[in-house]
XYZ file of C-alpha atoms in Angstrom:
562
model
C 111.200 -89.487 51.131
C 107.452 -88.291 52.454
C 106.660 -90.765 54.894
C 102.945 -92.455 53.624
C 100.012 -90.513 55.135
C 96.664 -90.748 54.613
C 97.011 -88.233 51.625
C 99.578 -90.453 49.903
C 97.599 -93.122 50.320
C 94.214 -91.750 48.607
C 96.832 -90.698 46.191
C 97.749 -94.545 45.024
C 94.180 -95.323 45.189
C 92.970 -92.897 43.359
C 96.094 -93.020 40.793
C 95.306 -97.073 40.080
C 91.576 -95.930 39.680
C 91.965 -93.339 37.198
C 94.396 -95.640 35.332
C 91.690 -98.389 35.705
C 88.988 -96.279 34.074
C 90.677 -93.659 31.635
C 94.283 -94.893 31.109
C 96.601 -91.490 30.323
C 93.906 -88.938 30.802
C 94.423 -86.123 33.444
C 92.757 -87.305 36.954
C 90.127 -84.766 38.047
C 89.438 -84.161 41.592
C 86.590 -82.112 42.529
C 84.742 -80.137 45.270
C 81.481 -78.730 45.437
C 80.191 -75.608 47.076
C 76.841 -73.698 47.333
C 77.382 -69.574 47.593
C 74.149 -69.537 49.518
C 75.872 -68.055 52.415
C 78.803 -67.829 54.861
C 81.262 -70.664 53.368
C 83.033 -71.359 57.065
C 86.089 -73.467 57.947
C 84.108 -76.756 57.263
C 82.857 -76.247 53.924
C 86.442 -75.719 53.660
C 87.338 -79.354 54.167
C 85.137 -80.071 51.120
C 87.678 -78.166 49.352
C 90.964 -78.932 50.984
C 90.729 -82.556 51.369
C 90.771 -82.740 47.470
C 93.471 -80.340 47.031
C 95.751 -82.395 49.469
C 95.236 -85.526 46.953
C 95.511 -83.641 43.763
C 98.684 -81.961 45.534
C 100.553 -85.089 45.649
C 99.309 -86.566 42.605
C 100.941 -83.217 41.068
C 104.621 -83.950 42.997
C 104.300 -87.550 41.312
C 104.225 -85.982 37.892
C 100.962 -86.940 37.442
C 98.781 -84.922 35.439
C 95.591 -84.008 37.551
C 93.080 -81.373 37.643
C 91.236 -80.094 40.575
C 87.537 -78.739 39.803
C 85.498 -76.857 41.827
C 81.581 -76.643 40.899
C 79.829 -73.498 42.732
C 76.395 -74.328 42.872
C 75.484 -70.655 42.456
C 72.521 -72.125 40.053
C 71.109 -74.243 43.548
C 67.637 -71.957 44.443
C 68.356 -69.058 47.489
C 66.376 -71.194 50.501
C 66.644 -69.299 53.435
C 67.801 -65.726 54.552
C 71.263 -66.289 56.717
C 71.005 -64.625 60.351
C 71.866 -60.916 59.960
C 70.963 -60.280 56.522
C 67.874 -58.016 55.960
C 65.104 -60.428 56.033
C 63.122 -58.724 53.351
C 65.409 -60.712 50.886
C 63.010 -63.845 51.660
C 61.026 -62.316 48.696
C 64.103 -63.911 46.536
C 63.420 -67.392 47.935
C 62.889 -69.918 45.484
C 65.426 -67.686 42.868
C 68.558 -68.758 41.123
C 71.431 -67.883 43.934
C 73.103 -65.875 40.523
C 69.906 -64.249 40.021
C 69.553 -62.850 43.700
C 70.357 -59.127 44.816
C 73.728 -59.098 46.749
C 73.257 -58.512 50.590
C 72.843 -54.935 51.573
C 76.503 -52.487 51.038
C 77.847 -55.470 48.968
C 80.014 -54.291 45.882
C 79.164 -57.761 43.937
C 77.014 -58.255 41.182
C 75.215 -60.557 43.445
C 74.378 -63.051 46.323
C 76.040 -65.930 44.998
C 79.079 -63.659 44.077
C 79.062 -61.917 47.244
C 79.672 -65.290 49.309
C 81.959 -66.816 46.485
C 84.466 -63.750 47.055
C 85.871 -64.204 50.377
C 86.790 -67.950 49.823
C 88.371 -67.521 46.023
C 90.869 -64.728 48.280
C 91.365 -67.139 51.204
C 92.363 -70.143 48.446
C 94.522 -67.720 46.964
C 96.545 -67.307 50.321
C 95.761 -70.696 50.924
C 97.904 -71.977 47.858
C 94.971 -74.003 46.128
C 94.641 -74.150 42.859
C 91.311 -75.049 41.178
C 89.436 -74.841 38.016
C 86.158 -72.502 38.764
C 82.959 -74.370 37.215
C 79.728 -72.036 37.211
C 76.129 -73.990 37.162
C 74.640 -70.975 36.105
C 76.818 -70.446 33.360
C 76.665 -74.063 33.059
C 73.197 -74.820 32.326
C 72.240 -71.288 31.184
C 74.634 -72.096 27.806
C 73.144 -75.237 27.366
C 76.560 -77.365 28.323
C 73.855 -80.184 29.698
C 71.287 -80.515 27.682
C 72.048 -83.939 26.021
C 72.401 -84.893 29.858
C 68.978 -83.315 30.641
C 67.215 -84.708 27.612
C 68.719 -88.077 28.841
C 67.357 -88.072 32.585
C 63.937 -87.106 31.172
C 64.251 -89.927 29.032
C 65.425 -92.429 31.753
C 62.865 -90.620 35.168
C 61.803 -94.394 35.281
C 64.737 -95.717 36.187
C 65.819 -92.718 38.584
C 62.335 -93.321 39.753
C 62.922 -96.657 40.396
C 66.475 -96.054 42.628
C 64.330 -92.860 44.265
C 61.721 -95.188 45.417
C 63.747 -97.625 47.356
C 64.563 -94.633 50.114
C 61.504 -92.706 50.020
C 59.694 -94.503 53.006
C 62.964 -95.087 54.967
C 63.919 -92.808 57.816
C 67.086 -91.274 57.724
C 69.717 -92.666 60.193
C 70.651 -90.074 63.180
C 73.829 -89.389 63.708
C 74.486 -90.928 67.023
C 77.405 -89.234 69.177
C 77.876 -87.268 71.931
C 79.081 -84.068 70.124
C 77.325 -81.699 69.724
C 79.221 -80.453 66.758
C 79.330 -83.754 64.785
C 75.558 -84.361 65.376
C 74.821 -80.956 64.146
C 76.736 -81.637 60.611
C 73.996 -84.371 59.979
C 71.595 -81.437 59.129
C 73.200 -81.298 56.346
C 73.546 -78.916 53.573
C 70.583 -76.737 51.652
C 71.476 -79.340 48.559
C 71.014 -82.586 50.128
C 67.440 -81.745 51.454
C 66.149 -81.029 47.986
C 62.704 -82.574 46.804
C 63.407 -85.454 44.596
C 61.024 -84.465 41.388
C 57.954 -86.096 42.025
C 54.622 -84.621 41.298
C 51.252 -84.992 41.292
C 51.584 -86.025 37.004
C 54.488 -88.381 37.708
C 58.308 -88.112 38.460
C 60.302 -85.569 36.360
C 64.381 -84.757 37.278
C 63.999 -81.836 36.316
C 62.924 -78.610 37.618
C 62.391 -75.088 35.766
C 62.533 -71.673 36.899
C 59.998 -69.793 36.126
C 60.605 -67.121 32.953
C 57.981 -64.767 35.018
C 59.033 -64.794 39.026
C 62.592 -66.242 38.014
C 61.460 -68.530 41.043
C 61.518 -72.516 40.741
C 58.065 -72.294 42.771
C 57.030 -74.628 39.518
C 55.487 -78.069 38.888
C 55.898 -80.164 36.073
C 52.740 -81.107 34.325
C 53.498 -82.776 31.393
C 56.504 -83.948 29.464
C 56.774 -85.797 25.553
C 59.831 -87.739 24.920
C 59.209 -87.336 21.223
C 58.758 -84.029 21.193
C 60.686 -82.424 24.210
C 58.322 -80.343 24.996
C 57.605 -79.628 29.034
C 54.648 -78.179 30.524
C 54.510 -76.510 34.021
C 52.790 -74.126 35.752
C 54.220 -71.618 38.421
C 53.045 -70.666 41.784
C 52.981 -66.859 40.627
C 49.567 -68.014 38.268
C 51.658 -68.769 34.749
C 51.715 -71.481 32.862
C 54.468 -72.522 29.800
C 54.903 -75.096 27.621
C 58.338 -74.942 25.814
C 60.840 -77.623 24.388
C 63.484 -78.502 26.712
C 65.992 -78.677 23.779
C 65.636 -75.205 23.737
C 64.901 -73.970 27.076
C 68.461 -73.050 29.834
C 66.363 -71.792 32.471
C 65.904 -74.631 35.157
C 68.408 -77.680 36.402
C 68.525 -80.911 37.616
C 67.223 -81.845 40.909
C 70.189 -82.498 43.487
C 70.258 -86.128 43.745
C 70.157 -86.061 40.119
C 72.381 -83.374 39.068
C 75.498 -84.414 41.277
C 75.481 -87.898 39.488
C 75.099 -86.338 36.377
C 78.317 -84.137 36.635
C 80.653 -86.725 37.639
C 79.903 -88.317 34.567
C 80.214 -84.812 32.798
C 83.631 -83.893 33.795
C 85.078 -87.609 34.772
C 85.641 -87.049 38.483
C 87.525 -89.822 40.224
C 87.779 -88.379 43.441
C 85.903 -86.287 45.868
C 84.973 -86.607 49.095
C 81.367 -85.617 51.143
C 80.281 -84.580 53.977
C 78.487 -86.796 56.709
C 74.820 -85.465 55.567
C 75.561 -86.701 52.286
C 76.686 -90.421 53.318
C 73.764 -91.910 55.222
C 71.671 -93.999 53.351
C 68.855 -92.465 51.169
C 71.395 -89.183 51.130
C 72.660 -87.768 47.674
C 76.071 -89.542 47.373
C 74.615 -93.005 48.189
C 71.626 -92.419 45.427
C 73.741 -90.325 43.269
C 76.256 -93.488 42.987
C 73.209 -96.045 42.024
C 71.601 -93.716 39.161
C 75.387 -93.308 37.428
C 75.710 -96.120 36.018
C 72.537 -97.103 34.764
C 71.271 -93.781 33.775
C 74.811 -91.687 32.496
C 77.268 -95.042 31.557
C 79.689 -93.782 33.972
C 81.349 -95.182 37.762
C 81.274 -92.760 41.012
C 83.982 -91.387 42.158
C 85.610 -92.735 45.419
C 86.104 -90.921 48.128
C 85.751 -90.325 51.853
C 83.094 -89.079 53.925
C 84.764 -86.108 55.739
C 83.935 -85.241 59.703
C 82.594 -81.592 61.027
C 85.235 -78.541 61.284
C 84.360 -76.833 64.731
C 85.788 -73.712 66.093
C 86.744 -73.181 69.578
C 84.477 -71.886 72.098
C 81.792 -71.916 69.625
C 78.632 -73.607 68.930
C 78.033 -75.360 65.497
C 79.049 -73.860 62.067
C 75.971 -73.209 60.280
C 75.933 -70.943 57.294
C 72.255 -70.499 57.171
C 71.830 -68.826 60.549
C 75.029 -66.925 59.935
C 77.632 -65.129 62.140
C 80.337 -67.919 61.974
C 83.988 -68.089 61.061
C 85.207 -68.259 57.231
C 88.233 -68.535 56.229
C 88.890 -65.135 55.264
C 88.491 -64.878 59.048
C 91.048 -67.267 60.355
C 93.964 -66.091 58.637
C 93.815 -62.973 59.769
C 94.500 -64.743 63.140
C 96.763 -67.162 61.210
C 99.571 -67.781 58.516
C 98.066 -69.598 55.811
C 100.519 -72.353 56.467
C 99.332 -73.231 60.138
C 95.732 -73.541 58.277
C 97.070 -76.092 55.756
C 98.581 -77.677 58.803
C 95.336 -78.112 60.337
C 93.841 -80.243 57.529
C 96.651 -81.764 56.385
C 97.228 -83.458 60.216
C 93.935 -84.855 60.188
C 92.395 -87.635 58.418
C 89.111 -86.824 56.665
C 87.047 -88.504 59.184
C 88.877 -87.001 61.942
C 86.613 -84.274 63.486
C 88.556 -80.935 65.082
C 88.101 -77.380 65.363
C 90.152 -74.284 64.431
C 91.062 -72.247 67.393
C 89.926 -68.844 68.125
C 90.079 -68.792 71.517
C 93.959 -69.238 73.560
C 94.118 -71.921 72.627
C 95.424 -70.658 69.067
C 98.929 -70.229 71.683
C 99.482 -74.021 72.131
C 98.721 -74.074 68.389
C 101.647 -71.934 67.427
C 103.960 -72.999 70.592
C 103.202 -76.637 69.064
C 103.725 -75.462 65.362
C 107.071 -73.637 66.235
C 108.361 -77.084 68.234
C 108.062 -79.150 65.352
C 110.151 -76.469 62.736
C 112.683 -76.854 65.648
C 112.689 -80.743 65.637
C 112.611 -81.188 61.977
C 116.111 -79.798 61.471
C 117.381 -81.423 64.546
C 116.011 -84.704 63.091
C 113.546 -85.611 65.943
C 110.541 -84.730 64.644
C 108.107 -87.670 64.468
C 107.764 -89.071 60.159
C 104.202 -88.520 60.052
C 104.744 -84.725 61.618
C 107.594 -83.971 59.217
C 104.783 -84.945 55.969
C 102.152 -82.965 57.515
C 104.366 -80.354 57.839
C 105.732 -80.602 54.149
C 102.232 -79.955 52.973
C 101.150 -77.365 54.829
C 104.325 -75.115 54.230
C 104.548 -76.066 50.216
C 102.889 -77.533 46.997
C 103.254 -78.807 43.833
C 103.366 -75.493 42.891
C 105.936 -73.801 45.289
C 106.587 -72.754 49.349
C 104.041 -70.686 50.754
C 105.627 -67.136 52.771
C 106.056 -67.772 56.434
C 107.130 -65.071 58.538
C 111.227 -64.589 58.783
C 112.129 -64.437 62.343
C 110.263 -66.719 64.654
C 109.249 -65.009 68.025
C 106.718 -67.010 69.923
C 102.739 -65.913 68.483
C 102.132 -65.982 72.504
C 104.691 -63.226 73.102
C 103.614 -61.174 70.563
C 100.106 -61.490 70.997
C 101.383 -59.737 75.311
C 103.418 -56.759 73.459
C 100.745 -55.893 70.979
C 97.855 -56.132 74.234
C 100.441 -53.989 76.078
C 101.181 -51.411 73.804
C 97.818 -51.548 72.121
C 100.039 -51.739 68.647
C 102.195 -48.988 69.195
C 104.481 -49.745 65.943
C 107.479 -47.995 68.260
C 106.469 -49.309 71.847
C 106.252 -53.067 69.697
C 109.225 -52.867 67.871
C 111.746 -51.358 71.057
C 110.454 -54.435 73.101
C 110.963 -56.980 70.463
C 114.075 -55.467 70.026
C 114.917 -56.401 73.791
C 114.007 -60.124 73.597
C 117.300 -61.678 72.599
C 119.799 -58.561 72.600
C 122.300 -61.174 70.418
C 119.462 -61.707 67.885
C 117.793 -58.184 67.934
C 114.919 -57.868 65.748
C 115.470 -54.763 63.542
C 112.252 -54.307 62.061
C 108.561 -55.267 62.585
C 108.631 -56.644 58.757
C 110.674 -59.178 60.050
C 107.975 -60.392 62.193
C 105.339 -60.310 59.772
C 102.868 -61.485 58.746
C 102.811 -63.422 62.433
C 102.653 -59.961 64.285
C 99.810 -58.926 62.319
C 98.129 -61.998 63.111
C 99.054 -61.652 66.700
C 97.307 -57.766 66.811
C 94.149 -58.904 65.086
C 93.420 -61.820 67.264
C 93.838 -59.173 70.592
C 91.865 -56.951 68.867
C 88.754 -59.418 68.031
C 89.081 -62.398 69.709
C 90.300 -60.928 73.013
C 87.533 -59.621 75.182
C 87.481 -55.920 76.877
C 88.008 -56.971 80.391
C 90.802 -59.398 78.980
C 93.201 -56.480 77.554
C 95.799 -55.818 79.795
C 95.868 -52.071 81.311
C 99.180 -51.313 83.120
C 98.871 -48.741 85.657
C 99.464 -45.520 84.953
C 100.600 -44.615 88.841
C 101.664 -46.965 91.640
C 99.471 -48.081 94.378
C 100.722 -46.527 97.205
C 98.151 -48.447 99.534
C 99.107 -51.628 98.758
C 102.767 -50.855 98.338
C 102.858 -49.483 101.833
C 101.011 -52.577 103.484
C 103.432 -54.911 102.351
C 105.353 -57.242 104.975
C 108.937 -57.525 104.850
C 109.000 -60.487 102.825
C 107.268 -59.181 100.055
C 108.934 -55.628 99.920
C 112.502 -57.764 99.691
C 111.428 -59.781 96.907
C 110.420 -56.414 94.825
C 113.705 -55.301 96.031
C 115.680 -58.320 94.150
C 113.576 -57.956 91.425
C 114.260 -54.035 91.024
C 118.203 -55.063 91.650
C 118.269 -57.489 89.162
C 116.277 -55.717 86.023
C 119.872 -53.990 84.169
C 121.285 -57.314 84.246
C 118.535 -59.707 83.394
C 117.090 -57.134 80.625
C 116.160 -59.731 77.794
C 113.066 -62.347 77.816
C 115.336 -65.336 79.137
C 116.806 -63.326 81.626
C 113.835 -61.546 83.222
C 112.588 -65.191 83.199
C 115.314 -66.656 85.054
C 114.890 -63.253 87.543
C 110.968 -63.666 88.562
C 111.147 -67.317 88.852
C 114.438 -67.083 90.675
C 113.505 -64.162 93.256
C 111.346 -67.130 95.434
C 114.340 -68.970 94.898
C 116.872 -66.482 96.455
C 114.146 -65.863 99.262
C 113.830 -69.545 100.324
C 117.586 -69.804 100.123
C 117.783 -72.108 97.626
C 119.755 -72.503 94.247
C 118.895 -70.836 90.975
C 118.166 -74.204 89.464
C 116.398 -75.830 91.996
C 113.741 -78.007 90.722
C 110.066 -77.086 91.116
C 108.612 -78.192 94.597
C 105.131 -77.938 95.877
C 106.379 -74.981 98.332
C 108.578 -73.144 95.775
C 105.760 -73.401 93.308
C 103.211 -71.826 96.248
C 105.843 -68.761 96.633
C 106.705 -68.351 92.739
C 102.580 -67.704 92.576
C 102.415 -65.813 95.241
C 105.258 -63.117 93.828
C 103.514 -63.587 90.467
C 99.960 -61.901 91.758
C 102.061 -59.476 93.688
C 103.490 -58.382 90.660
C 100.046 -58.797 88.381
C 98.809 -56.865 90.842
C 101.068 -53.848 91.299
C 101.353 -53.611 87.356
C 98.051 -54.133 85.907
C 95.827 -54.204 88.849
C 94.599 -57.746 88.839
C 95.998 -61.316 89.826
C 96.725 -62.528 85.992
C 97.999 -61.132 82.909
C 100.510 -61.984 79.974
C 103.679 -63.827 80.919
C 105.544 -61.649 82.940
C 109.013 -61.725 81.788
C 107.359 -60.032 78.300
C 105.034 -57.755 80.548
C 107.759 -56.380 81.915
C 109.745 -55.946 78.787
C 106.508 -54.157 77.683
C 106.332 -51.750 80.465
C 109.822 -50.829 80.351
C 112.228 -50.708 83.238
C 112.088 -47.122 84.501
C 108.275 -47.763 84.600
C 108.247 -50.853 86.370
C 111.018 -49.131 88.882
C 108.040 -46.234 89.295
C 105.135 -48.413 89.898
C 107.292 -50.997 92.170
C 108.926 -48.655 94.256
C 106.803 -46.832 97.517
């Protein structure tokens, strides 16, 4: 039995509400997303938290549906960082309607951005029912909603007017990652609709400049017919029960679309929660204006990365998903989400850290079989490795992501050099073939590759150095002496670990399985920069039992020896 989480628990809620308002009808979950630029790892959380819910209403046999709305109709508002910057003459433009950035192959902008994120759910094992606003309101799907806000802009007016004059709450914390996400998204800064003539939800595009540079002039409820002029110099006046070319404003639109499709649950982000902010207004107008209840839902907390400053897809250059699993198995990703509740704030590892990740990852598949692993660990677990839908692939043969990441650095991805020290690990468990590694070892090599800096990579020496090898006291020339004595019989990872950490050991007279002291500890890091040193010509590198696996023992003999 899944122990309760907080997954299983938005599930019940959220099971008893749809029952409450739509007895026997699928549940819809839904997410929202604006192709306006990079969609990083915390605009994922808009998506994932959802799927996790509509995941385990799924396993319950419930029927449920997970939406996901791309806002590809929202206007193009600023040029990300690193995109040609002449493309700010397409401000103001349907996101659809805007060239794709320079070298793209898609049709464009908004098509460009949705790409890498419908691959990474793919891998990701989410499954979601694509919903385009352009295609949308361009068919005409909402004009009986349209015609309706029109109809009631007094009221909307009304529940506008109550946060117009109040400041918006700060964020108060002392990260600068969570205080960031109260900038909030392109959407939730969106004018309102009120003009000069009065207060109008909604906003046209202009049929000239294909801009919504517009203001509304006039409007007849009888009649439907809207007047507006552009900022280009044009003027129109056309009914609105036949014109597709403009949408709802934001705080407008969102409330109008849960009543659309029926949503019971979907969460927001903190820039949408504060008071005055779309979800809080969006939930007011609902009722009154489309007959219908908000969904429920939590507010979700920022996604940061390691080592790096504030996601922000409008000045560009950060992590997407497509980007961390090619560092990652799309399970560990899950895992990630899954572990945390919604309001939990963390960040996705790019740095070493990703090390612990996997160390900590490939401790819990040990305890889970052995029956120790904590309940809440073996749930978290369960969803990131499977869904309603099947198991995701994880790689066959578990060898630690930290000890591959040394042998690809090493060998710089030699497919031969990799595979004849990975044979050499555990000589009773050889592994035969790199497939049996993967996808983990291609994880491992693109992570050294990107994430690892120049002056990181390890370089092993390509002669000895004489000088230093000739300085050496007796002391130190003995312990490369039991080191060189023991390498045929220690020749796997566990043995050349119980060799370097044992040569102090020997040397201080004590027993093999002496326990750490501070004086051992002092000589074990001693021998360690000797041996950094005479190998790779510095006082660190990768763990040394696999460095010296990688190097090879007639090597190591050469650059050891005098």
């Amino acid at each position: 039995m899944v122990e309760a989480d907080w997954v299983s628990r938005f599930a019940d809620e959220v099971i008893a509400e749809a029952e409450r308002r739509a007895p026997g009808k699928p549940i819809v979950c839904a997410s929202g997303l604006s192709p306006s630029g990079p969609i990083h790892l915390g605009n994922l959380r808009e998506v994932m938290t959802p799927h996790l819910v509509a995941d385990e209403i799924k396993r319950r046999g419930v029927a449920c549906e997970h939406i996901l709305s791309w806002d590809d109709y929202d206007r193009l508002r600023r040029v990300p960082a690193g995109i040609d910057q002449s493309w700010t003459e397409h401000i103001g433009k349907p996101l659809s309607a805007v060239p794709a950035p320079p070298g793209s192959d898609h049709l464009n902008w908004a098509e460009h951005f949705k790409a890498p994120l419908v691959t990474a759910l793919a891998e990701l094992g989410i499954e979601v029912r694509a919903i385009s606003q352009t295609e949308m309101y361009t068919s005409g799907a909402y004009r009986d909603q349209i015609l309706l806000a029109m109809r009631e802009r007094a009221t909307i007016d009304g529940i506008l007017g109550r946060y117009r004059t109040k400041k918006k709450t700060a964020v108060k914390t002392d990260d600068e990652d969570e205080a960031a996400a109260a900038e909030g998204s392109g959407a939730a800064e969106e004018e309102d609709g009120t003009v000069a003539a009065g207060y109008f939800p909604y906003k046209p595009y202009c049929p000239v400049c294909n801009t919504d540079l517009t203001t509304v002039t006039a409007y007849d409820d009888e009649t439907t017919v809207l007047s507006f002029t552009c900022a280009c110099g044009h003027a129109h006046t056309v009914p609105l029960t036949e014109y597709n070319h403009g949408k709802l404003v934001w705080k407008v639109d969102w409330p109008m679309r849960w009543a659309y499709e029926g949503v019971v649950f979907e969460p927001s982000g903190v820039d949408h929660t504060s008071p005055g902010s779309s979800f809080v207004v969006g939930s007011q107008i609902i009722r009154p204006v489309f007959g219908a209840e908000p969904p429920i839902g939590p507010m979700y907390a920022f996604v940061g990365v390691s080592g790096m400053a504030k996601m922000s897809s409008s000045k560009g250059g950060v992590p997407i998903p497509a980007d961390a699993l090619r560092i990652m198995e799309p399970p560990l990703l899950r895992w990630l989400y899954a572990r945390r509740r919604p309001n939990q704030a963390f960040k996705v590892a790019f740095d070493q850290e990703i090390q612990r990740l996997y160390d900590e990852w490939d401790s819990l598949e040990r305890k889970i079989p052995a029956g120790t692993a904590a309940p809440a660990d073996v749930t978290s677990h369960a969803r990131a490795v499977e869904t309603a839908a099947g198991r995701l692939p994880l790689t066959a043969k578990v060898v630690p992501y930290r000890t591959l990441a040394s042998v690809v650095d090493v060998t710089t991805g030699d497919a031969e050099q990799t595979l004849r020290i990975l044979r050499d690990l555990d000589p009773s468990d050889p592994v035969t073939s790199l497939d049996e590694v993967r996808p983990r070892l291609d994880c491992a090599q693109h992570w050294v590759t990107t994430q690892v800096p120049a002056d990181q990579r390890t370089q092993v020496r390509a002669e000895p150095d004489v000088a230093l090898l000739t300085s050496l006291g007796p002391a130190e020339a003995e312990s490369l002496r039991l080191l060189l004595d023991g390498l045929d019989s220690h020749w796997s990872l566990d043995g050349l670990t119980t060799l370097v950490y044992g040569v102090p050991k020997t040397q201080l007279g004590l027993p093999l399985d002496t326990r750490p002291t501070p004086e051992l500890k002092v000589a074990q890091r001693t021998f360690f920069a000797l041996l950094y040193k005479l190998l790779v010509g510095r006082d660190t590198g990768p763990r040394l039992p696999t460095l010296l696996l990688a190097v090879g023992a007639d090597r190591v003999r050469k650059l050891l020896s005098a």
